[in-house]
Coordinates of C-alpha atoms in Angstrom, one line a residue:
M1 CA -0.6 -21.6 -29.3
V2 CA -2.7 -21.0 -26.2
L3 CA -1.3 -22.2 -22.9
R4 CA -3.7 -24.4 -20.9
V5 CA -3.8 -24.5 -17.1
G6 CA -5.8 -27.1 -15.3
V7 CA -6.9 -26.2 -11.7
I8 CA -8.0 -29.0 -9.4
G9 CA -10.6 -27.8 -7.0
G10 CA -13.5 -25.4 -7.6
G11 CA -13.2 -23.0 -4.7
Q12 CA -12.8 -19.3 -4.5
L13 CA -9.0 -19.5 -5.2
A14 CA -9.7 -21.1 -8.6
R15 CA -12.4 -18.5 -9.2
M16 CA -9.9 -15.7 -8.6
M17 CA -7.4 -17.2 -11.0
V18 CA -10.0 -16.7 -13.9
P19 CA -9.6 -12.9 -14.4
A20 CA -5.8 -13.2 -14.4
A21 CA -6.0 -16.1 -16.9
V22 CA -8.3 -14.1 -19.2
E23 CA -5.9 -11.1 -19.1
L24 CA -2.9 -13.3 -19.9
G25 CA -4.9 -15.0 -22.7
L26 CA -4.6 -18.4 -21.0
D27 CA -7.1 -21.3 -21.3
I28 CA -8.0 -22.1 -17.7
R29 CA -9.9 -25.2 -16.9
V30 CA -11.3 -26.3 -13.5
L31 CA -12.1 -29.7 -12.1
A32 CA -14.8 -28.8 -9.6
E33 CA -16.0 -31.2 -6.9
G34 CA -19.6 -30.7 -7.9
P35 CA -22.1 -28.2 -9.2
G36 CA -22.5 -24.7 -7.8
M37 CA -18.9 -24.3 -6.7
S38 CA -17.3 -20.9 -6.5
A39 CA -15.3 -21.5 -9.7
A40 CA -18.3 -22.8 -11.7
I41 CA -17.7 -20.1 -14.2
A42 CA -14.6 -22.0 -15.4
A43 CA -15.5 -25.5 -14.4
T44 CA -15.0 -27.8 -17.5
A45 CA -15.3 -31.0 -15.5
E46 CA -16.9 -32.2 -12.3
G47 CA -15.6 -35.2 -10.3
D48 CA -13.8 -36.6 -7.2
Y49 CA -10.2 -35.4 -7.0
H50 CA -9.5 -38.6 -4.9
D51 CA -10.0 -40.7 -8.0
A52 CA -6.9 -41.0 -10.1
A53 CA -8.8 -41.9 -13.3
T54 CA -11.0 -38.8 -13.0
V55 CA -8.0 -36.5 -12.4
L56 CA -6.0 -38.1 -15.2
A57 CA -8.8 -37.6 -17.7
F58 CA -9.1 -34.0 -16.7
A59 CA -5.3 -33.4 -17.0
R60 CA -5.1 -35.0 -20.4
D61 CA -5.5 -31.8 -22.4
V62 CA -3.7 -29.2 -20.3
D63 CA -0.1 -28.0 -20.2
V64 CA 0.2 -27.9 -16.4
V65 CA -1.9 -28.9 -13.4
T66 CA -2.1 -26.7 -10.3
F67 CA -4.4 -26.6 -7.3
D68 CA -7.1 -24.7 -5.4
H69 CA -6.2 -26.6 -2.3
E70 CA -3.6 -29.0 -1.0
H71 CA -5.8 -32.1 -0.4
V72 CA -5.2 -34.1 -3.5
P73 CA -3.9 -37.5 -2.3
Q74 CA -0.3 -38.5 -2.9
D75 CA -1.2 -41.5 -5.0
V76 CA -3.2 -39.3 -7.4
L77 CA -0.4 -36.8 -7.6
R78 CA 2.1 -39.6 -8.3
A79 CA -0.2 -41.0 -11.0
L80 CA -0.2 -37.6 -12.7
V81 CA 3.6 -37.4 -12.6
E82 CA 4.0 -40.9 -13.9
A83 CA 1.7 -40.0 -16.8
G84 CA 4.0 -37.2 -17.8
V85 CA 1.8 -34.3 -16.5
A86 CA 3.5 -31.2 -15.2
V87 CA 2.2 -31.0 -11.6
R88 CA 3.0 -27.7 -9.9
P89 CA 3.7 -27.7 -7.0
G90 CA 4.7 -31.4 -7.1
P91 CA 4.0 -34.3 -4.8
E92 CA 7.1 -33.8 -2.6
P93 CA 6.4 -30.2 -1.5
L94 CA 2.7 -30.8 -1.3
A95 CA 3.3 -33.7 1.1
V96 CA 4.9 -31.2 3.5
A97 CA 1.8 -28.9 3.2
Q98 CA -0.5 -31.9 3.7
D99 CA 1.0 -33.2 6.9
K100 CA 1.8 -30.8 9.8
I101 CA 4.1 -33.2 11.5
L102 CA 6.1 -33.7 8.3
M103 CA 6.0 -29.9 7.9
R104 CA 7.5 -29.4 11.3
T105 CA 10.1 -32.1 10.7
R106 CA 11.3 -30.7 7.5
L107 CA 11.4 -27.1 8.8
T108 CA 13.3 -28.2 11.9
E109 CA 15.8 -30.2 9.7
L110 CA 16.4 -27.0 7.7
G111 CA 17.2 -25.1 10.9
L112 CA 14.3 -22.7 10.4
P113 CA 12.5 -21.1 13.4
V114 CA 9.4 -23.0 14.5
P115 CA 7.6 -23.3 17.9
D116 CA 8.8 -26.1 20.2
W117 CA 6.8 -29.2 19.1
A118 CA 6.4 -32.9 19.4
A119 CA 4.4 -35.7 17.8
V120 CA 2.4 -37.3 20.5
H121 CA 0.7 -40.7 20.3
D122 CA -1.2 -40.9 23.6
A123 CA -2.3 -38.9 26.6
D124 CA 0.8 -39.6 28.6
E125 CA 3.1 -38.1 26.0
L126 CA 0.8 -35.1 25.7
R127 CA 0.6 -34.6 29.5
A128 CA 4.4 -34.6 29.7
F129 CA 4.7 -31.9 26.9
I130 CA 2.0 -29.7 28.6
A131 CA 3.9 -30.0 32.0
D132 CA 7.1 -28.9 30.3
H133 CA 5.5 -25.9 28.6
G134 CA 3.8 -24.0 31.3
G135 CA 0.6 -26.0 31.6
R136 CA -0.9 -25.2 28.2
A137 CA -0.2 -26.1 24.7
V138 CA -1.7 -26.2 21.2
V139 CA -2.7 -29.5 19.7
K140 CA -3.4 -29.9 16.0
T141 CA -4.6 -32.7 13.8
P142 CA -1.8 -33.3 11.3
R143 CA -4.1 -33.4 8.3
G144 CA -7.2 -31.5 7.0
G145 CA -7.4 -28.6 9.4
Y146 CA -8.0 -25.0 8.2
D147 CA -9.5 -21.8 9.4
G148 CA -9.2 -22.9 13.1
K149 CA -10.5 -26.4 12.5
G150 CA -8.3 -29.1 13.8
V151 CA -6.7 -26.8 16.4
R152 CA -7.3 -26.7 20.1
V153 CA -5.6 -25.0 23.0
V154 CA -5.4 -27.5 25.8
S155 CA -4.4 -27.8 29.5
D156 CA -5.4 -31.4 29.9
P157 CA -5.0 -34.4 27.5
A158 CA -8.7 -35.1 28.1
D159 CA -9.4 -32.0 25.9
V160 CA -8.5 -34.1 22.8
D161 CA -9.6 -37.6 23.9
D162 CA -11.8 -37.8 20.8
W163 CA -8.7 -37.1 18.6
F164 CA -6.6 -39.8 20.3
I165 CA -9.5 -42.3 19.8
A166 CA -9.5 -41.4 16.1
V167 CA -5.7 -41.8 15.9
A168 CA -5.8 -45.2 17.6
E169 CA -8.6 -46.4 15.3
A170 CA -6.6 -45.2 12.2
G171 CA -3.6 -47.3 13.2
G172 CA -0.3 -47.1 11.5
G173 CA 1.4 -45.3 14.4
Q174 CA -0.3 -42.0 13.7
A175 CA 0.1 -39.1 16.1
L176 CA -1.1 -35.6 16.9
L177 CA 1.0 -32.5 16.7
V178 CA 1.5 -30.6 19.9
E179 CA 3.2 -27.2 20.0
E180 CA 4.1 -24.6 22.6
L181 CA 1.6 -21.8 23.1
V182 CA 3.6 -19.0 21.5
P183 CA 3.5 -15.7 23.3
F184 CA 3.1 -13.6 20.2
T185 CA 2.4 -9.9 19.8
R186 CA 1.0 -10.2 16.3
E187 CA 0.7 -12.5 13.3
L188 CA 2.4 -11.8 10.0
A189 CA 2.4 -13.5 6.6
Q190 CA 5.1 -13.5 3.9
S191 CA 4.1 -14.6 0.3
V192 CA 6.6 -15.5 -2.4
A193 CA 6.4 -17.1 -5.8
R194 CA 8.9 -19.4 -7.5
R195 CA 9.0 -20.8 -11.0
P196 CA 10.6 -24.2 -11.9
S197 CA 13.6 -22.6 -13.4
G198 CA 14.4 -21.0 -10.1
E199 CA 13.3 -17.3 -10.2
V200 CA 11.8 -16.2 -6.9
V201 CA 10.0 -12.9 -6.0
A202 CA 8.5 -11.7 -2.8
W203 CA 5.6 -9.4 -1.9
P204 CA 5.8 -7.1 1.1
L205 CA 5.4 -8.6 4.5
V206 CA 1.8 -8.2 5.8
E207 CA 0.2 -8.1 9.2
T208 CA -2.9 -10.4 9.7
V209 CA -5.7 -10.3 12.3
Q210 CA -7.3 -13.6 13.2
R211 CA -10.7 -14.0 14.8
D212 CA -11.9 -17.4 16.0
G213 CA -9.1 -19.0 14.0
V214 CA -10.1 -17.3 10.7
C215 CA -8.2 -14.5 8.9
A216 CA -10.3 -11.4 9.3
E217 CA -8.0 -8.5 8.2
V218 CA -4.7 -8.0 6.4
V219 CA -2.7 -4.8 6.5
A220 CA -0.1 -4.3 3.7
P221 CA 2.7 -3.7 4.3
A222 CA 2.9 -4.7 8.0
P223 CA 3.3 -1.6 10.1
D224 CA 6.7 -1.1 11.6
S225 CA 8.2 -4.0 9.6
A226 CA 10.7 -2.2 7.3
G227 CA 14.3 -3.3 7.6
R228 CA 15.4 -6.4 9.7
L229 CA 11.9 -7.8 10.2
A230 CA 10.9 -7.7 6.6
D231 CA 14.3 -9.0 5.4
L232 CA 14.2 -11.9 7.8
A233 CA 10.6 -12.9 6.9
E234 CA 11.5 -12.8 3.2
S235 CA 14.6 -14.8 3.6
I236 CA 12.7 -17.5 5.5
A237 CA 10.0 -17.8 2.8
V238 CA 12.5 -17.8 0.0
R239 CA 14.6 -20.5 1.7
I240 CA 11.5 -22.7 2.2
A241 CA 10.4 -22.3 -1.4
E242 CA 13.9 -23.2 -2.7
E243 CA 14.7 -26.0 -0.2
L244 CA 11.3 -27.7 -0.6
G245 CA 11.1 -27.1 -4.4
V246 CA 7.8 -25.2 -4.3
T247 CA 6.5 -23.9 -7.6
G248 CA 3.8 -21.3 -7.7
V249 CA 2.8 -19.1 -4.7
L250 CA 3.9 -20.0 -1.2
A251 CA 2.4 -18.2 1.8
V252 CA 4.2 -18.5 5.1
E253 CA 2.2 -17.5 8.2
L254 CA 4.4 -16.3 11.0
F255 CA 4.3 -15.3 14.7
Q256 CA 6.1 -12.3 15.9
T257 CA 6.9 -13.0 19.6
D258 CA 7.1 -10.7 22.5
D259 CA 10.9 -11.0 22.5
E260 CA 11.0 -10.0 18.8
R261 CA 11.6 -13.4 17.3
I262 CA 9.8 -14.7 14.2
L263 CA 8.4 -18.3 14.3
I264 CA 6.8 -20.2 11.4
N265 CA 3.2 -21.1 12.0
E266 CA 1.7 -22.6 8.8
L267 CA 2.5 -23.0 5.1
A268 CA 0.2 -22.8 2.1
M269 CA 1.5 -23.8 -1.3
R270 CA -1.1 -21.9 -3.4
P271 CA -2.6 -18.4 -3.4
H272 CA -3.7 -17.6 0.1
N273 CA -6.2 -15.4 1.9
T274 CA -3.4 -13.3 3.3
G275 CA -2.4 -12.3 -0.3
H276 CA -5.8 -11.2 -1.6
W277 CA -4.9 -7.6 -1.1
S278 CA -2.5 -8.0 -4.0
I279 CA -5.4 -8.2 -6.5
D280 CA -6.0 -4.5 -6.2
A281 CA -2.9 -3.1 -4.5
S282 CA 0.2 -4.9 -6.0
T283 CA 1.7 -4.5 -9.5
T284 CA 1.1 -8.3 -9.9
S285 CA -1.6 -10.1 -8.0
Q286 CA -0.9 -13.4 -6.4
F287 CA -3.2 -15.1 -8.9
E288 CA -1.5 -13.8 -12.0
Q289 CA 1.8 -14.6 -10.4
H290 CA 0.8 -18.1 -9.6
L291 CA -0.2 -18.7 -13.2
R292 CA 3.0 -17.2 -14.5
A293 CA 5.0 -19.3 -12.0
V294 CA 3.4 -22.7 -12.7
L295 CA 3.8 -22.1 -16.5
D296 CA 7.5 -21.1 -15.9
L297 CA 7.0 -17.6 -17.3
P298 CA 9.0 -14.6 -16.1
L299 CA 7.5 -13.3 -12.8
G300 CA 5.9 -9.9 -12.4
A301 CA 6.9 -7.0 -10.2
T302 CA 5.5 -7.2 -6.6
G303 CA 5.5 -3.6 -5.5
T304 CA 2.5 -1.9 -3.9
T305 CA 0.4 0.7 -5.8
A306 CA -0.4 2.7 -2.6
P307 CA 1.3 3.4 0.7
W308 CA -1.2 1.3 2.6
S309 CA -3.8 -1.3 1.7
V310 CA -6.2 -3.2 3.9
M311 CA -8.2 -6.3 3.1
V312 CA -11.2 -7.2 5.3
N313 CA -13.0 -10.5 4.9
V314 CA -16.7 -10.7 4.7
L315 CA -17.5 -13.5 7.2
G316 CA -21.0 -14.9 7.3
G317 CA -22.8 -12.4 5.2
P318 CA -26.3 -11.0 5.5
A319 CA -28.7 -12.7 7.9
D320 CA -31.6 -11.5 5.9
G321 CA -31.8 -11.0 2.1
D322 CA -28.9 -11.4 -0.3
L323 CA -25.7 -9.7 -1.1
A324 CA -27.1 -7.9 -4.1
G325 CA -29.5 -6.1 -1.9
R326 CA -26.5 -4.6 -0.1
Y327 CA -24.7 -3.3 -3.1
P328 CA -26.4 0.1 -3.6
A329 CA -25.6 1.4 -0.1
A330 CA -22.1 0.0 0.1
L331 CA -20.9 1.0 -3.4
S332 CA -22.4 4.5 -2.8
A333 CA -20.8 5.0 0.6
F334 CA -17.4 3.6 -0.3
P335 CA -16.9 4.0 -4.1
E336 CA -13.1 3.7 -3.7
A337 CA -13.4 0.2 -2.2
K338 CA -12.8 -2.9 -4.3
Y339 CA -15.4 -5.6 -3.6
H340 CA -14.9 -9.3 -4.3
F341 CA -17.5 -12.0 -3.7
Y342 CA -17.1 -15.7 -4.2
G343 CA -20.5 -17.0 -5.3
K344 CA -21.1 -18.5 -1.9
A345 CA -24.4 -18.5 0.0
P346 CA -24.2 -16.6 3.4
R347 CA -23.6 -18.8 6.4
P348 CA -22.3 -17.9 9.9
G349 CA -18.5 -17.8 9.9
R350 CA -18.1 -18.5 6.2
K351 CA -15.8 -16.5 4.0
I352 CA -18.1 -15.2 1.3
G353 CA -16.0 -12.4 0.0
H354 CA -13.5 -9.6 0.8
V355 CA -13.1 -5.8 0.5
T356 CA -9.9 -4.0 -0.2
V357 CA -9.2 -0.2 0.4
S358 CA -6.0 1.6 -0.3
G359 CA -4.7 5.1 0.7
D360 CA -2.1 7.2 2.4
D361 CA -3.1 7.0 6.1
V362 CA -3.2 3.5 7.6
D363 CA -5.8 4.3 10.3
D364 CA -8.1 5.8 7.8
V365 CA -7.7 2.9 5.4
V366 CA -8.4 0.4 8.1
Y367 CA -11.6 2.3 9.1
R368 CA -12.9 2.5 5.5
A369 CA -12.2 -1.1 4.7
R370 CA -14.0 -2.3 7.9
A371 CA -16.9 0.0 7.2
A372 CA -17.3 -1.1 3.6
A373 CA -17.2 -4.8 4.6
A374 CA -19.7 -4.2 7.4
H375 CA -22.4 -3.4 4.8
F376 CA -22.4 -7.1 4.0
D377 CA -22.0 -8.7 7.4
D378 CA -24.7 -8.7 10.0

């Protein structure tokens, strides 16, 4: 018998599940949003994931459904569950990933460390929060934001007038999320994986570097994190996975503050950019682990294969020509680097691929990873 995994969404995360599925002998099927998606190589269907009939038809012949993103509507997820489809992660945990206000509410209820926050419905409520938090704050749209989209640092409610208008037009008592502007020294990320029967494993804590709201680099493991810091980050992520009932990979993005606290920034219930280093530098990549987890198979070891590994995103790509034209120089100059491209056309700010380099000296590894990626980014 061949196990069959259906992935909703045709982006690069689905694409990177394909090699792991092939190695495990799985039948992987992808519901892509349209032609030319990153995961076109495994797309067995095209259609709108907002349409329950389309998604149910896709799910009919698979053993489990999982996701390239968290945007499948709750009514569609419920329809899958009611039809007897194994949906992993399920509707309840995904609801927390889909709505940042619900996320903050649940994490606060669990007593986990988060920035001071509030749900604000109008300019007066936001003005009061800003005044109570040093004159600046971070405002987020509760749904749909990613890679810096839907996030603004504000000092005046007028900075998000357009968002308040959209909230008022939507009705239903909707709100914006406002948070304190955290005085952090660096950003970290902790990935874990959990299977339905309860087994949980964790990768090493990593340090991330963001540019313009987009993850640019990841250093694994995070420098100066062994001991209390790593233990605390792992315990936070494991507790979230267990309390929310997450199945598959969970990535927890964290702030390390200037007074040595850790605060939870965001959650992703799927493989995540901050875990791409694991493809080449962990015993078990996040993509293989995600497939194991959603199929409720024993999870793999998560140790590193080198003292240091650095992943650098290729953002934008060549201004002239194509990626293939850059291969000879890059592969010749850095033959030890591992190159991953997503089948995307270059565009300013777009993640079109990443490069990973491993080695014994962190400064040297950072330099070589950046230099290798620079061959593809003008």
